Backbone as a printed PyTorch tensor [residue, N CA C, xyz], in Angstrom:
tensor([[[ 26.7160,  -8.1840, 168.9070],
         [ 25.9490,  -6.9840, 169.1790],
         [ 24.7750,  -7.3500, 170.0700]],

        [[ 24.4820,  -6.5260, 171.0320],
         [ 23.3830,  -6.8040, 171.9460],
         [ 22.1830,  -5.9550, 171.5730]],

        [[ 21.0600,  -6.3070, 172.1500],
         [ 19.8340,  -5.5640, 171.9210],
         [ 19.6820,  -4.4070, 172.8730]],

        [[ 20.6730,  -4.1800, 173.7130],
         [ 20.6520,  -3.0230, 174.5900],
         [ 20.2120,  -3.2820, 176.0030]],

        [[ 19.6640,  -4.4410, 176.2940],
         [ 19.1770,  -4.6960, 177.6380],
         [ 20.2540,  -5.2450, 178.5440]],

        [[ 20.2700,  -4.7520, 179.7780],
         [ 21.2000,  -5.2570, 180.7900],
         [ 20.3990,  -5.6690, 182.0110]],

        [[ 20.6050,  -6.9030, 182.4410],
         [ 19.9960,  -7.3950, 183.6690],
         [ 21.1000,  -7.6270, 184.6780]],

        [[ 20.9450,  -7.0180, 185.8470],
         [ 21.8520,  -7.2530, 186.9640],
         [ 21.1920,  -8.3070, 187.8390]],

        [[ 21.8650,  -9.4330, 188.0050],
         [ 21.3370, -10.5600, 188.7760],
         [ 22.0920, -10.6250, 190.0960]],

        [[ 21.3610, -10.4690, 191.1940],
         [ 21.9600, -10.5660, 192.5260],
         [ 21.6410, -11.9600, 193.0350]],

        [[ 22.6370, -12.8260, 192.9650],
         [ 22.4410, -14.2500, 193.2570],
         [ 23.7430, -14.8440, 193.7530]],

        [[ 23.6880, -15.5200, 194.9170],
         [ 24.9040, -16.1130, 195.4730],
         [ 25.0800, -17.5730, 195.1030]],

        [[ 24.0280, -18.2430, 194.6830],
         [ 24.1030, -19.6680, 194.3550],
         [ 24.6980, -19.8630, 192.9670]],

        [[ 25.7900, -20.6160, 192.8970],
         [ 26.4090, -20.8980, 191.6030],
         [ 25.4640, -21.6900, 190.7020]],

        [[ 24.6930, -22.6070, 191.2920],
         [ 23.7510, -23.4010, 190.5020],
         [ 22.6670, -22.5220, 189.8940]],

        [[ 22.1160, -21.6030, 190.6990],
         [ 21.0730, -20.7140, 190.1860],
         [ 21.6430, -19.7180, 189.1830]],

        [[ 22.8560, -19.2570, 189.4190],
         [ 23.5060, -18.3540, 188.4660],
         [ 23.6590, -19.0420, 187.1140]],

        [[ 24.1170, -20.2890, 187.1420],
         [ 24.2770, -21.0480, 185.9050],
         [ 22.9330, -21.2770, 185.2260]],

        [[ 21.8980, -21.5840, 186.0060],
         [ 20.5730, -21.8230, 185.4320],
         [ 20.0060, -20.5480, 184.8020]],

        [[ 20.1850, -19.4260, 185.4500],
         [ 19.7120, -18.1480, 184.9010],
         [ 20.4660, -17.8300, 183.6150]],

        [[ 21.7800, -18.0020, 183.6370],
         [ 22.5990, -17.7560, 182.4490],
         [ 22.1340, -18.6480, 181.2900]],

        [[ 21.9620, -19.9120, 181.5690],
         [ 21.5670, -20.8580, 180.5310],
         [ 20.1620, -20.5600, 180.0060]],

        [[ 19.2300, -20.2940, 180.9120],
         [ 17.8480, -20.0330, 180.5000],
         [ 17.7480, -18.7750, 179.6500]],

        [[ 18.3860, -17.6960, 180.0820],
         [ 18.2670, -16.4390, 179.3390],
         [ 19.1050, -16.4350, 178.0670]],

        [[ 20.1840, -17.1830, 178.0310],
         [ 20.9560, -17.2450, 176.7860],
         [ 20.1620, -17.9620, 175.7000]],

        [[ 19.2500, -18.8360, 176.1040],
         [ 18.3940, -19.5430, 175.1420],
         [ 17.2230, -18.6690, 174.6950]],

        [[ 16.5680, -18.0230, 175.6530],
         [ 15.3600, -17.2710, 175.3170],
         [ 15.6370, -15.8310, 174.9090]],

        [[ 16.7250, -15.2470, 175.3970],
         [ 17.0530, -13.8430, 175.1460],
         [ 18.5590, -13.6920, 174.8930]],

        [[ 19.0570, -14.2420, 173.7970],
         [ 20.5070, -14.2250, 173.5740],
         [ 21.0950, -12.8300, 173.3940]],

        [[ 20.2770, -11.8470, 173.1600],
         [ 20.7290, -10.4740, 172.9390],
         [ 20.9170,  -9.7060, 174.2340]],

        [[ 20.4820, -10.2480, 175.3570],
         [ 20.6110,  -9.5460, 176.6360],
         [ 22.0220,  -9.6420, 177.1880]],

        [[ 22.4250,  -8.6120, 177.8900],
         [ 23.6620,  -8.6530, 178.6570],
         [ 23.2880,  -8.9850, 180.0910]],

        [[ 24.0020,  -9.9220, 180.6800],
         [ 23.7820, -10.3030, 182.0690],
         [ 25.0120,  -9.9580, 182.8770]],

        [[ 24.7870,  -9.4110, 184.0450],
         [ 25.8660,  -9.1190, 184.9900],
         [ 25.4490,  -9.7490, 186.3080]],

        [[ 26.3580, -10.4720, 186.9300],
         [ 26.0400, -11.1780, 188.1610],
         [ 26.7760, -10.5650, 189.3450]],

        [[ 26.0420, -10.4100, 190.4430],
         [ 26.6140,  -9.9180, 191.6980],
         [ 26.3210, -10.9790, 192.7590]],

        [[ 27.3470, -11.6740, 193.2360],
         [ 27.1140, -12.7290, 194.2190],
         [ 26.9490, -12.2160, 195.6540]],

        [[ 27.1780, -10.9170, 195.8680],
         [ 27.0650, -10.3370, 197.2100],
         [ 26.2030,  -9.0780, 197.1530]],

        [[ 25.2170,  -9.0040, 198.0310],
         [ 24.3380,  -7.8310, 198.0830],
         [ 25.0960,  -6.5520, 198.3860]],

        [[ 26.1340,  -6.6670, 199.1880],
         [ 26.9010,  -5.4800, 199.6010],
         [ 27.5400,  -4.7540, 198.4150]],

        [[ 27.7540,  -5.4600, 197.3150],
         [ 28.4120,  -4.8580, 196.1520],
         [ 27.4390,  -4.1280, 195.2220]],

        [[ 26.1400,  -4.3230, 195.4110],
         [ 25.1610,  -3.8390, 194.4440],
         [ 24.9610,  -2.3360, 194.4910]],

        [[ 24.7130,  -1.7680, 195.6540],
         [ 24.4550,  -0.3250, 195.7280],
         [ 25.6510,   0.4870, 195.2300]],

        [[ 26.8930,   0.1960, 195.6510],
         [ 28.0290,   0.9390, 195.0900],
         [ 28.1310,   0.7830, 193.5740]],

        [[ 27.8150,  -0.4030, 193.0640],
         [ 27.8620,  -0.6310, 191.6230],
         [ 26.8160,   0.2330, 190.9140]],

        [[ 25.6140,   0.3030, 191.4700],
         [ 24.5470,   1.0970, 190.8590],
         [ 24.8080,   2.5980, 190.9470]],

        [[ 25.5360,   3.0170, 191.9540],
         [ 25.8330,   4.4440, 192.1300],
         [ 27.0880,   4.8880, 191.3830]],

        [[ 27.7950,   3.9630, 190.7680],
         [ 28.9970,   4.2840, 189.9990],
         [ 28.5780,   5.0110, 188.7230]],

        [[ 28.9680,   6.2780, 188.5660],
         [ 28.5310,   7.0370, 187.3830],
         [ 29.1030,   6.5080, 186.0730]],

        [[ 30.1680,   5.7270, 186.1460],
         [ 30.7750,   5.1840, 184.9300],
         [ 30.2100,   3.8180, 184.5360]],

        [[ 29.4100,   3.2390, 185.3950],
         [ 28.8640,   1.8980, 185.1310],
         [ 27.5460,   2.0070, 184.3630]],

        [[ 27.3290,   1.0690, 183.4970],
         [ 26.0820,   1.0070, 182.7340],
         [ 24.9260,   0.7000, 183.6810]],

        [[ 23.8470,   1.4250, 183.5350],
         [ 22.6800,   1.2210, 184.3960],
         [ 21.8820,   0.0230, 183.8850]],

        [[ 21.5580,  -0.9090, 184.7790],
         [ 20.7600,  -2.0510, 184.3440],
         [ 19.3120,  -1.6300, 184.0640]],

        [[ 18.6710,  -2.3780, 183.1890],
         [ 17.2640,  -2.1540, 182.8740],
         [ 16.3650,  -2.9210, 183.8340]],

        [[ 16.9420,  -3.9280, 184.4870],
         [ 16.1910,  -4.7940, 185.3840],
         [ 17.1620,  -5.3970, 186.3850]],

        [[ 16.7010,  -5.5300, 187.6270],
         [ 17.4940,  -6.1950, 188.6520],
         [ 16.7190,  -7.4170, 189.1160]],

        [[ 17.3130,  -8.5990, 188.9750],
         [ 16.7560,  -9.8350, 189.5220],
         [ 17.4110, -10.0520, 190.8710]],

        [[ 16.6020, -10.1940, 191.8990],
         [ 17.1150, -10.2140, 193.2610],
         [ 16.7210, -11.4780, 194.0020]],

        [[ 17.7090, -12.2130, 194.4680],
         [ 17.4670, -13.3550, 195.3490],
         [ 17.3120, -12.8140, 196.7670]],

        [[ 16.4670, -13.4310, 197.5650],
         [ 16.2640, -12.9740, 198.9410],
         [ 17.2820, -13.5520, 199.9100]],

        [[ 17.5620, -14.8400, 199.7690],
         [ 18.3920, -15.5450, 200.7390],
         [ 19.8570, -15.4440, 200.3500]],

        [[ 20.4800, -14.3790, 200.8450],
         [ 21.8780, -14.0910, 200.5280],
         [ 22.6670, -14.0520, 201.8300]],

        [[ 23.9430, -14.4460, 201.7810],
         [ 24.7780, -14.2910, 202.9820],
         [ 25.0570, -12.8090, 203.2110]],

        [[ 25.2730, -12.4470, 204.4400],
         [ 25.5030, -11.0250, 204.7390],
         [ 24.1950, -10.2690, 204.6350]],

        [[ 24.1800,  -9.2220, 203.8360],
         [ 22.9740,  -8.4290, 203.6370],
         [ 21.9950,  -9.2290, 202.7880]],

        [[ 20.7990,  -9.4690, 203.3300],
         [ 19.8250, -10.2550, 202.5730],
         [ 19.1350,  -9.3970, 201.5090]],

        [[ 18.4040, -10.0440, 200.6320],
         [ 17.7700,  -9.3580, 199.5160],
         [ 16.7410,  -8.3280, 199.9400]],

        [[ 15.9770,  -8.6030, 200.9930],
         [ 14.9750,  -7.6570, 201.4600],
         [ 15.6300,  -6.3690, 201.9670]],

        [[ 16.7190,  -6.5090, 202.6760],
         [ 17.4470,  -5.3250, 203.1540],
         [ 17.9930,  -4.5260, 201.9820]],

        [[ 18.5560,  -5.2160, 201.0000],
         [ 19.0520,  -4.5250, 199.8120],
         [ 17.9170,  -3.8050, 199.1000]],

        [[ 16.7830,  -4.4540, 198.9420],
         [ 15.6320,  -3.8350, 198.2910],
         [ 15.2300,  -2.5530, 199.0200]],

        [[ 15.1720,  -2.6000, 200.3260],
         [ 14.8240,  -1.4030, 201.1080],
         [ 15.8380,  -0.2900, 200.8940]],

        [[ 17.1080,  -0.6410, 200.8280],
         [ 18.1560,   0.3690, 200.6000],
         [ 18.0510,   0.9580, 199.1940]],

        [[ 17.7340,   0.1240, 198.2170],
         [ 17.5820,   0.6190, 196.8430],
         [ 16.4380,   1.6180, 196.7590]],

        [[ 15.3190,   1.2960, 197.3630],
         [ 14.1530,   2.1740, 197.2980],
         [ 14.3540,   3.4560, 198.1000]],

        [[ 15.2360,   3.4220, 199.0900],
         [ 15.5090,   4.6180, 199.8950],
         [ 16.4700,   5.5750, 199.2000]],

        [[ 17.1940,   5.0870, 198.1960],
         [ 18.1750,   5.9090, 197.4890],
         [ 17.5260,   6.4700, 196.2290]],

        [[ 17.4780,   7.7850, 196.1030],
         [ 16.7880,   8.4060, 194.9660],
         [ 17.3810,   7.9840, 193.6260]],

        [[ 18.6650,   7.6890, 193.5750],
         [ 19.2950,   7.2880, 192.3160],
         [ 18.8780,   5.8870, 191.8860]],

        [[ 18.3780,   5.0890, 192.8050],
         [ 18.0260,   3.6990, 192.4960],
         [ 16.5350,   3.4160, 192.6500]],

        [[ 15.7970,   4.3760, 193.1530],
         [ 14.3960,   4.1380, 193.5000],
         [ 13.5370,   3.7040, 192.3190]],

        [[ 13.8590,   4.1400, 191.1180],
         [ 13.0180,   3.8080, 189.9650],
         [ 13.4600,   2.5360, 189.2370]],

        [[ 14.5220,   1.9140, 189.6670],
         [ 15.0050,   0.6900, 189.0370],
         [ 13.9730,  -0.4250, 189.2070]],

        [[ 13.6850,  -1.1350, 188.1430],
         [ 12.7520,  -2.2590, 188.2210],
         [ 13.4340,  -3.4150, 188.9360]],

        [[ 12.8140,  -3.8750, 190.0280],
         [ 13.3680,  -4.9640, 190.8300],
         [ 12.3650,  -6.1110, 190.8670]],

        [[ 12.8140,  -7.2650, 190.3700],
         [ 12.0220,  -8.4820, 190.4160],
         [ 12.7060,  -9.4230, 191.3950]],

        [[ 12.0020,  -9.7400, 192.4670],
         [ 12.5220, -10.7060, 193.4270],
         [ 12.3130, -12.0840, 192.8070]],

        [[ 13.4130, -12.8270, 192.6700],
         [ 13.4010, -14.1580, 192.0550],
         [ 14.0140, -15.0990, 193.0810]],

        [[ 13.1610, -15.8150, 193.7960],
         [ 13.5970, -16.5100, 194.9900],
         [ 12.9870, -17.8970, 195.1270]],

        [[ 13.5950, -18.6970, 195.9630],
         [ 13.0590, -20.0310, 196.2600],
         [ 12.0840, -19.9830, 197.4300]],

        [[ 11.9210, -18.8260, 198.0300],
         [ 11.0330, -18.6910, 199.1830],
         [  9.5740, -18.6050, 198.7530]],

        [[  8.7460, -19.4470, 199.3480],
         [  7.3140, -19.4190, 199.0740],
         [  6.5270, -18.8400, 200.2440]],

        [[  7.2200, -18.2800, 201.2150],
         [  6.5560, -17.7400, 202.4060],
         [  5.7790, -16.4730, 202.0540]],

        [[  4.4900, -16.4890, 202.3210],
         [  3.6660, -15.3280, 201.9820],
         [  4.0900, -14.0850, 202.7660]],

        [[  4.6130, -14.2680, 203.9740],
         [  5.0800, -13.1200, 204.7490],
         [  6.2770, -12.4500, 204.0620]],

        [[  7.1690, -13.2440, 203.4850],
         [  8.3090, -12.6680, 202.7540],
         [  7.8390, -11.9610, 201.4940]],

        [[  6.8950, -12.5500, 200.7980],
         [  6.3470, -11.9090, 199.6030],
         [  5.7090, -10.5660, 199.9690]],

        [[  4.9080, -10.5530, 201.0110],
         [  4.2650,  -9.3110, 201.4590],
         [  5.3040,  -8.2700, 201.8430]],

        [[  6.3560,  -8.7030, 202.5410],
         [  7.4130,  -7.7720, 202.9590],
         [  8.1350,  -7.1870, 201.7490]],

        [[  8.3380,  -7.9990, 200.7210],
         [  9.0130,  -7.5050, 199.5120],
         [  8.1620,  -6.4630, 198.7970]],

        [[  6.8780,  -6.7320, 198.6650],
         [  6.0080,  -5.7370, 198.0210],
         [  5.9380,  -4.4650, 198.8640]],

        [[  5.8870,  -4.6120, 200.1730],
         [  5.8600,  -3.4410, 201.0490],
         [  7.1520,  -2.6270, 200.9330]],

        [[  8.2610,  -3.3110, 200.6650],
         [  9.5610,  -2.6330, 200.5290],
         [  9.7630,  -2.0440, 199.1330]],

        [[  8.8500,  -2.3490, 198.2010],
         [  8.9440,  -1.7340, 196.8810],
         [  9.2990,  -2.6440, 195.7280]],

        [[  9.2020,  -3.9580, 195.9060],
         [  9.4670,  -4.8660, 194.7880],
         [  8.4240,  -4.6480, 193.6970]],

        [[  8.8630,  -4.7320, 192.4530],
         [  7.9310,  -4.6250, 191.3390],
         [  7.2270,  -5.9570, 191.0900]],

        [[  7.9060,  -7.0490, 191.4050],
         [  7.3320,  -8.3730, 191.2130],
         [  8.0390,  -9.3580, 192.1340]],

        [[  7.3460, -10.4400, 192.4640],
         [  7.8780, -11.4940, 193.3200],
         [  7.6160, -12.8100, 192.6020]],

        [[  8.6710, -13.5110, 192.2490],
         [  8.5370, -14.7380, 191.4710],
         [  9.2750, -15.8700, 192.1710]],

        [[  8.5710, -16.9840, 192.3040],
         [  9.1490, -18.1810, 192.8920],
         [  9.9700, -18.9190, 191.8340]],

        [[ 11.1740, -19.3520, 192.1980],
         [ 12.0400, -20.1190, 191.2960],
         [ 11.5850, -21.5680, 191.2500]],

        [[ 11.0570, -22.0140, 190.1300],
         [ 10.6920, -23.4300, 190.0260],
         [ 11.9330, -24.3210, 190.0240]],

        [[ 11.7840, -25.5440, 190.5040],
         [ 12.8940, -26.4940, 190.5380],
         [ 13.1170, -27.1020, 189.1560]],

        [[ 12.0470, -27.3640, 188.4200],
         [ 12.1290, -27.9290, 187.0770],
         [ 12.7090, -26.8860, 186.1290]],

        [[ 13.7700, -27.2420, 185.3660],
         [ 14.4500, -26.2560, 184.5310],
         [ 13.5570, -25.6930, 183.4310]],

        [[ 12.7310, -26.5200, 182.8060],
         [ 11.8610, -26.0090, 181.7440],
         [ 10.8980, -24.9650, 182.2790]],

        [[ 10.3230, -25.2290, 183.4350],
         [  9.4190, -24.2600, 184.0540],
         [ 10.2010, -23.0310, 184.5300]],

        [[ 11.3850, -23.2540, 185.0720],
         [ 12.2820, -22.1630, 185.4890],
         [ 12.5160, -21.2220, 184.3030]],

        [[ 12.8540, -21.7930, 183.1530],
         [ 13.1280, -21.0030, 181.9510],
         [ 11.8780, -20.2540, 181.4940]],

        [[ 10.7410, -20.9170, 181.5120],
         [  9.4850, -20.2890, 181.0910],
         [  9.1210, -19.1190, 181.9990]],

        [[  9.2290, -19.3140, 183.3000],
         [  8.8940, -18.2640, 184.2620],
         [  9.8510, -17.0850, 184.1060]],

        [[ 11.1210, -17.3720, 183.9860],
         [ 12.1220, -16.3090, 183.8330],
         [ 11.9150, -15.5520, 182.5230]],

        [[ 11.6650, -16.2680, 181.4480],
         [ 11.4110, -15.6310, 180.1580],
         [ 10.1830, -14.7250, 180.2440]],

        [[  9.1330, -15.1880, 180.8930],
         [  7.9240, -14.3770, 181.0470],
         [  8.1810, -13.1010, 181.8180]],

        [[  8.9770, -13.1880, 182.8650],
         [  9.2970, -11.9970, 183.6560],
         [ 10.0940, -10.9910, 182.8400]],

        [[ 11.0790, -11.4780, 182.1090],
         [ 11.8930, -10.5900, 181.2820],
         [ 11.0440,  -9.9720, 180.1780]],

        [[ 10.2160, -10.7730, 179.5370],
         [  9.3470, -10.2620, 178.4760],
         [  8.3960,  -9.1930, 179.0130]],

        [[  7.9180,  -9.3760, 180.2220],
         [  6.9900,  -8.4090, 180.7980],
         [  7.6790,  -7.1130, 181.2050]],

        [[  8.8450,  -7.2210, 181.8490],
         [  9.4680,  -6.0530, 182.4580],
         [ 10.4170,  -5.2810, 181.5450]],

        [[ 10.8960,  -5.8900, 180.4630],
         [ 11.7920,  -5.1670, 179.5600],
         [ 11.0550,  -4.8310, 178.2730]],

        [[ 10.8580,  -3.5440, 177.9920],
         [ 10.1850,  -3.1590, 176.7430],
         [ 10.9970,  -3.5740, 175.5320]],

        [[ 10.3090,  -3.7940, 174.4210],
         [ 10.9660,  -4.2210, 173.1810],
         [ 10.6630,  -3.2510, 172.0510]],

        [[ 11.6420,  -3.1240, 171.1980],
         [ 11.4630,  -2.3430, 169.9730],
         [ 10.7700,  -3.2280, 168.9360]],

        [[ 10.3830,  -2.6490, 167.8220],
         [  9.6870,  -3.3970, 166.7810],
         [ 10.5110,  -4.5640, 166.2490]],

        [[ 11.8550,  -4.4570, 166.2910],
         [ 12.7070,  -5.5300, 165.7800],
         [ 12.9650,  -6.6240, 166.8100]],

        [[ 12.3500,  -6.5010, 167.9880],
         [ 12.5160,  -7.5160, 169.0180],
         [ 13.6400,  -7.2270, 169.9940]],

        [[ 14.4410,  -6.2160, 169.7110],
         [ 15.5440,  -5.8740, 170.6080],
         [ 14.9930,  -5.2100, 171.8610]],

        [[ 15.6180,  -5.4940, 172.9890],
         [ 15.2110,  -4.8640, 174.2430],
         [ 15.6190,  -3.4080, 174.2070]],

        [[ 14.7230,  -2.5700, 174.6600],
         [ 15.0260,  -1.1430, 174.7600],
         [ 14.9850,  -0.7540, 176.2230]],

        [[ 15.7460,   0.2490, 176.5910],
         [ 15.7710,   0.6910, 177.9820],
         [ 14.5000,   1.4410, 178.3390]],

        [[ 13.8200,   1.9580, 177.3580],
         [ 12.5710,   2.6790, 177.5850],
         [ 11.6560,   2.3870, 176.4100]],

        [[ 10.3560,   2.5520, 176.5930],
         [  9.4550,   2.3280, 175.4670],
         [  9.8110,   3.2430, 174.3060]],

        [[  9.5830,   2.7780, 173.0710],
         [  9.9050,   3.6200, 171.9280],
         [  9.1630,   4.9440, 172.0010]],

        [[  9.8390,   6.0040, 171.6100],
         [  9.2400,   7.3370, 171.6260],
         [  8.2320,   7.4510, 170.4990]],

        [[  7.2510,   8.3180, 170.7120],
         [  6.2730,   8.5780, 169.6560],
         [  6.9580,   9.3480, 168.5400]],

        [[  6.5230,   9.1460, 167.3040],
         [  7.1430,   9.8950, 166.2040],
         [  6.8560,  11.3880, 166.3740]],

        [[  7.7490,  12.2390, 165.8650],
         [  7.5160,  13.6710, 166.0040],
         [  6.2350,  14.0780, 165.2680]],

        [[  5.5640,  15.0700, 165.8140],
         [  4.3380,  15.5610, 165.1950],
         [  4.6830,  16.2780, 163.8910]],

        [[  3.7970,  16.1590, 162.9300],
         [  4.0020,  16.8460, 161.6560],
         [  3.8400,  18.3520, 161.8720]],

        [[  4.6480,  19.1570, 161.1760],
         [  4.5050,  20.5980, 161.3350],
         [  3.1440,  21.0520, 160.8210]],

        [[  2.6090,  22.1190, 161.4180],
         [  1.3000,  22.6020, 160.9630],
         [  1.3670,  23.0170, 159.5050]],

        [[  0.2790,  22.7830, 158.7740],
         [  0.2280,  23.1230, 157.3400],
         [ -0.1310,  24.5700, 157.1230]]])
């Protein structure tokens, strides 16, 4: 049984895909992860009415074909995807790329550390920040609703 959270990871590197899988399975075993190795497949997947909507999209910038920045711009231009939380998770430390991502609508820009322990810590922190949790620790797609108001006496 899962805690309800789904992260769509747009990543072409098999090594990084494995590291993300390993890191999140340790820190967040209740999450569902879905991997997309090609940016071109993401928008059709998100627009599929039968597909489960992810709670968070982790986006690599350096992708073959359509790069991550272009995909981010397309996501923000589409009303059905504009509100999706997008965290750019990349090996790029170029401040110009970071600025371009924020200008295109990224919610966060995180550098992928080379050291696995730091990689896991950074990734766990991003997930903890961007995915709301219920009182039992399970990820929720939205913050818990307020309890209903008591009827007037």
